[in-house]
Amino acid sequence: MKKHFYANFKMNKTFKEIEDYCKNFIQTVKINDKNEIALFVPYVSLKETKHLFKNENILIGAQNVHFADNGAYTGEISAIMLKECETDVVLIGHSERRKFFKETDEDINKKIKQMMKYNVKVVLCIGETRDERQMLKTKQVITNQLKKALNGLYENEFKNIIIAYEPIWAIGTGEVATNKIIEEAINLIREILASLYNSALSNNTPILYGGSVTQENCKSLNKIKNLNGFLIGGASLNPKDFSFIINSCFKE
Ligand code: 13P
């Protein structure tokens, strides 16, 4: 399976800043078909960023989508609008969306189904809070989030599904999860996928880790069996840091 290096810019970088980023990034990053690189940029920069990278094998992603085709949803963006911007992949259910914008598992399920209709890849983000981990509820939370988000999806749609395990206590805190914690979460996610569908689907679904991935810890994280890459926030904002991470974990 490809190694995934996905950068979530969140609400950072104007298009001008993305242009500067691109020049630097292209000069330093290694690219080949065994790796998959994606940049999740703000909506307003999607189309232009796609054109910036038109000669490179780099995917351009959105950070959210609305679940309706169209309608009276002021401020929202639909799947067809994302298609028009040539979006390759969409983040769904990021913990910041769940926390600040009160997205529910049901909303997330509808958003995934909406993107499936348009045949666009999604990254479903799941993960527990610190309190949930301390109360030994991690397994229950992950199981619940996963089952609700994937409810009603067909096996053949999994060619477009990626799962990102992002424990909320590790996001933006500098407190990266241990390899053991990540391995346990990945094993659980694969077990659930195998029980909902089958083991081939489970083994073929990419699972990424996100939460305080840096240049310093990426090599150790890269040793985790069964992990197919990273979803990176803070460390992806600097093109040299993101390239360093990719180049250190790159599949030749
Ligand atoms: P950080 O890498 O800044 O912890 O963010 C992770 C994240 O939220 C990626 O979606």
Tab-separated table of C-alpha atoms and ligand atoms in Angstrom:
chain	number	residue	atom	x	y	z
A	1	MET	CA	0.000	0.000	0.000
A	2	LYS	CA	1.113	3.572	-0.644
A	3	LYS	CA	2.561	5.600	2.211
A	4	HIS	CA	0.347	8.620	2.754
A	5	PHE	CA	1.688	12.027	3.729
A	6	TYR	CA	-1.271	14.327	4.224
A	7	ALA	CA	-0.926	17.965	5.312
A	8	ASN	CA	-3.866	19.683	7.008
A	9	PHE	CA	-3.260	23.422	6.772
A	10	LYS	CA	-6.441	24.127	8.806
A	11	MET	CA	-7.314	27.878	8.680
A	12	ASN	CA	-3.774	28.916	7.743
A	13	LYS	CA	-2.125	30.375	4.621
A	14	THR	CA	-3.451	32.780	2.043
A	15	PHE	CA	-3.068	31.735	-1.590
A	16	LYS	CA	0.017	33.954	-1.868
A	17	GLU	CA	1.558	32.062	1.033
A	18	ILE	CA	0.635	28.737	-0.565
A	19	GLU	CA	2.423	29.834	-3.751
A	20	ASP	CA	5.606	30.523	-1.804
A	21	TYR	CA	5.186	27.219	0.022
A	22	CYS	CA	4.829	25.348	-3.250
A	23	LYS	CA	8.090	26.696	-4.715
A	24	ASN	CA	10.027	25.637	-1.674
A	25	PHE	CA	8.246	22.307	-1.243
A	26	ILE	CA	8.772	21.176	-4.836
A	27	GLN	CA	12.480	21.850	-4.567
A	28	THR	CA	12.933	19.771	-1.438
A	29	VAL	CA	10.402	16.919	-1.488
A	30	LYS	CA	10.902	13.451	-2.986
A	31	ILE	CA	7.949	12.227	-5.040
A	32	ASN	CA	7.231	8.802	-6.541
A	33	ASP	CA	4.259	6.479	-7.117
A	34	LYS	CA	4.772	4.513	-3.905
A	35	ASN	CA	3.913	7.560	-1.825
A	36	GLU	CA	0.863	9.770	-1.831
A	37	ILE	CA	1.089	13.393	-0.841
A	38	ALA	CA	-1.957	15.617	-0.247
A	39	LEU	CA	-2.372	19.229	0.844
A	40	PHE	CA	-5.669	20.145	2.547
A	41	VAL	CA	-5.966	23.868	1.913
A	42	PRO	CA	-8.709	26.418	2.683
A	43	TYR	CA	-11.632	26.274	0.225
A	44	VAL	CA	-10.801	29.576	-1.434
A	45	SER	CA	-7.393	28.276	-2.545
A	46	LEU	CA	-8.456	24.838	-3.809
A	47	LYS	CA	-8.637	25.517	-7.508
A	48	GLU	CA	-5.559	27.691	-7.762
A	49	THR	CA	-3.520	25.293	-5.642
A	50	LYS	CA	-4.550	22.435	-7.913
A	51	HIS	CA	-3.237	24.417	-10.872
A	52	LEU	CA	0.011	25.253	-9.059
A	53	PHE	CA	0.707	21.542	-8.685
A	54	LYS	CA	-0.653	20.499	-12.083
A	55	ASN	CA	2.638	18.908	-13.129
A	56	GLU	CA	3.262	17.164	-9.823
A	57	ASN	CA	1.793	14.005	-8.401
A	58	ILE	CA	0.246	15.786	-5.413
A	59	LEU	CA	-3.400	15.630	-4.363
A	60	ILE	CA	-5.354	18.694	-3.298
A	61	GLY	CA	-7.892	18.316	-0.530
A	62	ALA	CA	-10.712	20.195	1.171
A	63	GLN	CA	-11.165	20.261	4.940
A	64	ASN	CA	-14.938	19.793	5.031
A	65	VAL	CA	-18.089	19.563	2.895
A	66	HIS	CA	-21.840	19.949	3.455
A	67	PHE	CA	-24.035	16.871	3.178
A	68	ALA	CA	-26.788	18.441	1.034
A	69	ASP	CA	-26.654	18.891	-2.751
A	70	ASN	CA	-27.576	22.565	-2.418
A	71	GLY	CA	-29.990	24.811	-0.514
A	72	ALA	CA	-30.348	27.394	2.240
A	73	TYR	CA	-27.154	26.621	4.178
A	74	THR	CA	-25.447	30.007	4.355
A	75	GLY	CA	-21.676	29.760	4.390
A	76	GLU	CA	-21.492	26.096	3.412
A	77	ILE	CA	-19.865	24.360	0.417
A	78	SER	CA	-21.352	21.415	-1.499
A	79	ALA	CA	-19.753	18.328	-2.999
A	80	ILE	CA	-20.392	19.516	-6.543
A	81	MET	CA	-18.626	22.804	-5.780
A	82	LEU	CA	-15.632	20.814	-4.543
A	83	LYS	CA	-15.690	18.731	-7.725
A	84	GLU	CA	-15.731	21.927	-9.759
A	85	CYS	CA	-12.567	23.002	-7.925
A	86	GLU	CA	-10.965	19.656	-8.916
A	87	THR	CA	-10.714	18.534	-5.303
A	88	ASP	CA	-9.144	15.071	-5.029
A	89	VAL	CA	-9.888	14.248	-1.408
A	90	VAL	CA	-11.915	15.621	1.532
A	91	LEU	CA	-11.349	15.501	5.298
A	92	ILE	CA	-14.503	14.507	7.141
A	93	GLY	CA	-15.188	14.550	10.874
A	94	HIS	CA	-12.007	16.279	12.004
A	95	SER	CA	-12.152	16.715	15.792
A	96	GLU	CA	-12.089	20.509	15.368
A	97	ARG	CA	-15.250	20.256	13.255
A	98	ARG	CA	-16.852	18.003	15.849
A	99	LYS	CA	-15.853	20.302	18.724
A	100	PHE	CA	-16.301	23.843	17.373
A	101	PHE	CA	-19.037	23.212	14.831
A	102	LYS	CA	-20.896	20.491	16.718
A	103	GLU	CA	-20.729	17.935	13.916
A	104	THR	CA	-22.316	14.653	14.922
A	105	ASP	CA	-21.537	11.116	13.801
A	106	GLU	CA	-24.804	11.224	11.825
A	107	ASP	CA	-23.686	14.395	9.963
A	108	ILE	CA	-20.355	12.756	9.255
A	109	ASN	CA	-22.060	9.657	7.862
A	110	LYS	CA	-24.163	11.837	5.532
A	111	LYS	CA	-21.085	13.787	4.382
A	112	ILE	CA	-19.195	10.593	3.563
A	113	LYS	CA	-22.160	9.262	1.583
A	114	GLN	CA	-22.392	12.559	-0.267
A	115	MET	CA	-18.753	12.330	-1.362
A	116	MET	CA	-19.249	8.672	-2.381
A	117	LYS	CA	-21.977	9.845	-4.748
A	118	TYR	CA	-19.370	11.991	-6.475
A	119	ASN	CA	-16.642	9.333	-6.317
A	120	VAL	CA	-14.260	11.533	-4.310
A	121	LYS	CA	-11.866	10.100	-1.737
A	122	VAL	CA	-12.483	10.926	1.933
A	123	VAL	CA	-10.404	10.809	5.072
A	124	LEU	CA	-12.610	9.971	8.039
A	125	CYS	CA	-11.068	11.344	11.254
A	126	ILE	CA	-11.756	9.622	14.560
A	127	GLY	CA	-10.212	9.697	18.035
A	128	GLU	CA	-10.845	9.987	21.733
A	129	THR	CA	-10.479	12.905	24.181
A	130	ARG	CA	-8.071	12.772	27.111
A	131	ASP	CA	-10.956	12.212	29.537
A	132	GLU	CA	-12.311	9.353	27.481
A	133	ARG	CA	-8.877	7.691	27.466
A	134	GLN	CA	-8.468	8.189	31.210
A	135	MET	CA	-11.913	6.703	31.812
A	136	LEU	CA	-10.864	3.671	29.703
A	137	LYS	CA	-13.466	4.489	27.071
A	138	THR	CA	-11.148	4.668	24.051
A	139	LYS	CA	-12.280	1.360	22.576
A	140	GLN	CA	-15.942	2.251	22.970
A	141	VAL	CA	-15.474	5.743	21.466
A	142	ILE	CA	-13.522	4.537	18.426
A	143	THR	CA	-15.971	1.688	17.806
A	144	ASN	CA	-18.952	3.985	18.070
A	145	GLN	CA	-17.483	6.723	15.835
A	146	LEU	CA	-16.421	4.229	13.205
A	147	LYS	CA	-19.651	2.237	13.066
A	148	LYS	CA	-21.835	5.339	12.898
A	149	ALA	CA	-19.684	7.080	10.286
A	150	LEU	CA	-19.580	4.025	8.035
A	151	ASN	CA	-23.221	3.025	8.469
A	152	GLY	CA	-24.734	1.952	5.134
A	153	LEU	CA	-21.540	2.248	3.074
A	154	TYR	CA	-20.976	-0.382	0.398
A	155	GLU	CA	-17.872	-2.506	0.215
A	156	ASN	CA	-16.943	-1.157	-3.229
A	157	GLU	CA	-16.908	2.409	-1.831
A	158	PHE	CA	-13.900	1.612	0.345
A	159	LYS	CA	-11.558	2.275	-2.570
A	160	ASN	CA	-12.302	5.900	-1.639
A	161	ILE	CA	-12.088	5.631	2.163
A	162	ILE	CA	-9.075	6.402	4.326
A	163	ILE	CA	-9.237	6.458	8.111
A	164	ALA	CA	-7.174	8.806	10.270
A	165	TYR	CA	-6.747	7.986	13.950
A	166	GLU	CA	-6.236	11.351	15.637
A	167	PRO	CA	-6.435	11.207	19.436
A	168	ILE	CA	-7.686	14.658	20.437
A	169	TRP	CA	-5.222	14.980	23.333
A	170	ALA	CA	-2.352	14.647	20.832
A	171	ILE	CA	-3.546	17.299	18.359
A	172	GLY	CA	-1.499	20.476	18.534
A	173	THR	CA	-0.256	19.660	22.046
A	174	GLY	CA	3.243	18.357	21.326
A	175	GLU	CA	2.200	15.175	23.118
A	176	VAL	CA	2.474	12.508	20.444
A	177	ALA	CA	0.759	9.152	21.107
A	178	THR	CA	3.093	6.235	21.849
A	179	ASN	CA	3.621	3.578	19.199
A	180	LYS	CA	1.779	1.126	21.457
A	181	ILE	CA	-1.320	3.352	21.687
A	182	ILE	CA	-1.348	3.863	17.926
A	183	GLU	CA	-0.861	0.144	17.235
A	184	GLU	CA	-3.756	-0.720	19.543
A	185	ALA	CA	-6.022	1.791	17.802
A	186	ILE	CA	-5.070	0.529	14.348
A	187	ASN	CA	-5.660	-3.082	15.362
A	188	LEU	CA	-9.052	-2.150	16.754
A	189	ILE	CA	-10.027	-0.226	13.602
A	190	ARG	CA	-8.957	-3.163	11.409
A	191	GLU	CA	-10.884	-5.615	13.617
A	192	ILE	CA	-14.030	-3.498	13.302
A	193	LEU	CA	-13.646	-3.207	9.512
A	194	ALA	CA	-13.152	-6.969	9.259
A	195	SER	CA	-16.263	-7.611	11.347
A	196	LEU	CA	-18.385	-5.086	9.414
A	197	TYR	CA	-17.074	-6.167	5.988
A	198	ASN	CA	-14.203	-8.652	5.551
A	199	SER	CA	-10.497	-9.020	6.215
A	200	ALA	CA	-9.393	-8.122	2.676
A	201	LEU	CA	-11.231	-4.789	2.920
A	202	SER	CA	-9.801	-4.257	6.396
A	203	ASN	CA	-6.219	-4.901	5.238
A	204	ASN	CA	-6.616	-2.713	2.152
A	205	THR	CA	-8.045	0.363	3.882
A	206	PRO	CA	-5.314	2.936	4.555
A	207	ILE	CA	-5.087	4.010	8.206
A	208	LEU	CA	-3.152	7.155	9.089
A	209	TYR	CA	-2.066	8.659	12.394
A	210	GLY	CA	-2.341	12.356	13.268
A	211	GLY	CA	-1.394	14.312	16.385
A	212	SER	CA	1.894	16.190	16.980
A	213	VAL	CA	3.840	14.383	14.246
A	214	THR	CA	7.189	16.172	13.834
A	215	GLN	CA	10.578	15.817	12.200
A	216	GLU	CA	11.856	14.439	15.507
A	217	ASN	CA	9.302	11.661	16.036
A	218	CYS	CA	8.373	10.649	12.471
A	219	LYS	CA	11.062	7.997	12.061
A	220	SER	CA	10.015	6.188	15.205
A	221	LEU	CA	6.303	6.434	14.270
A	222	ASN	CA	7.146	5.118	10.831
A	223	LYS	CA	8.129	1.774	12.408
A	224	ILE	CA	4.519	1.070	13.398
A	225	LYS	CA	3.288	-2.033	11.617
A	226	ASN	CA	0.032	-1.669	9.779
A	227	LEU	CA	0.225	2.162	9.710
A	228	ASN	CA	-0.071	3.675	6.241
A	229	GLY	CA	0.978	7.254	6.832
A	230	PHE	CA	0.380	10.517	8.608
A	231	LEU	CA	-2.078	13.417	8.753
A	232	ILE	CA	-0.007	16.371	9.876
A	233	GLY	CA	-1.091	19.807	11.093
A	234	GLY	CA	1.495	22.153	12.618
A	235	ALA	CA	4.618	20.533	11.156
A	236	SER	CA	3.172	20.627	7.636
A	237	LEU	CA	2.947	24.422	7.605
A	238	ASN	CA	6.648	24.777	6.956
A	239	PRO	CA	7.548	23.270	3.557
A	240	LYS	CA	11.024	22.244	4.734
A	241	ASP	CA	9.648	20.426	7.801
A	242	PHE	CA	6.972	18.644	5.785
A	243	SER	CA	9.522	17.627	3.120
A	244	PHE	CA	11.876	16.400	5.827
A	245	ILE	CA	9.145	14.169	7.264
A	246	ILE	CA	8.258	12.812	3.823
A	247	ASN	CA	11.862	12.266	2.804
A	248	SER	CA	12.671	10.477	6.104
A	249	CYS	CA	9.743	8.057	5.813
A	250	PHE	CA	9.662	7.811	2.029
A	251	LYS	CA	9.175	4.425	0.329
A	252	GLU	CA	11.887	4.013	-2.324
B	1	13P	P1	-0.970	18.651	14.662
B	1	13P	O1	-0.017	17.895	13.754
B	1	13P	O2	-0.721	20.110	14.683
B	1	13P	O3	-0.997	18.026	16.025
B	1	13P	O4	-2.429	18.484	14.050
B	1	13P	C1	-2.887	17.235	13.682
B	1	13P	C2	-4.162	17.385	12.953
B	1	13P	O5	-5.154	17.858	13.489
B	1	13P	C3	-4.193	16.980	11.541
B	1	13P	O6	-5.490	16.908	11.057
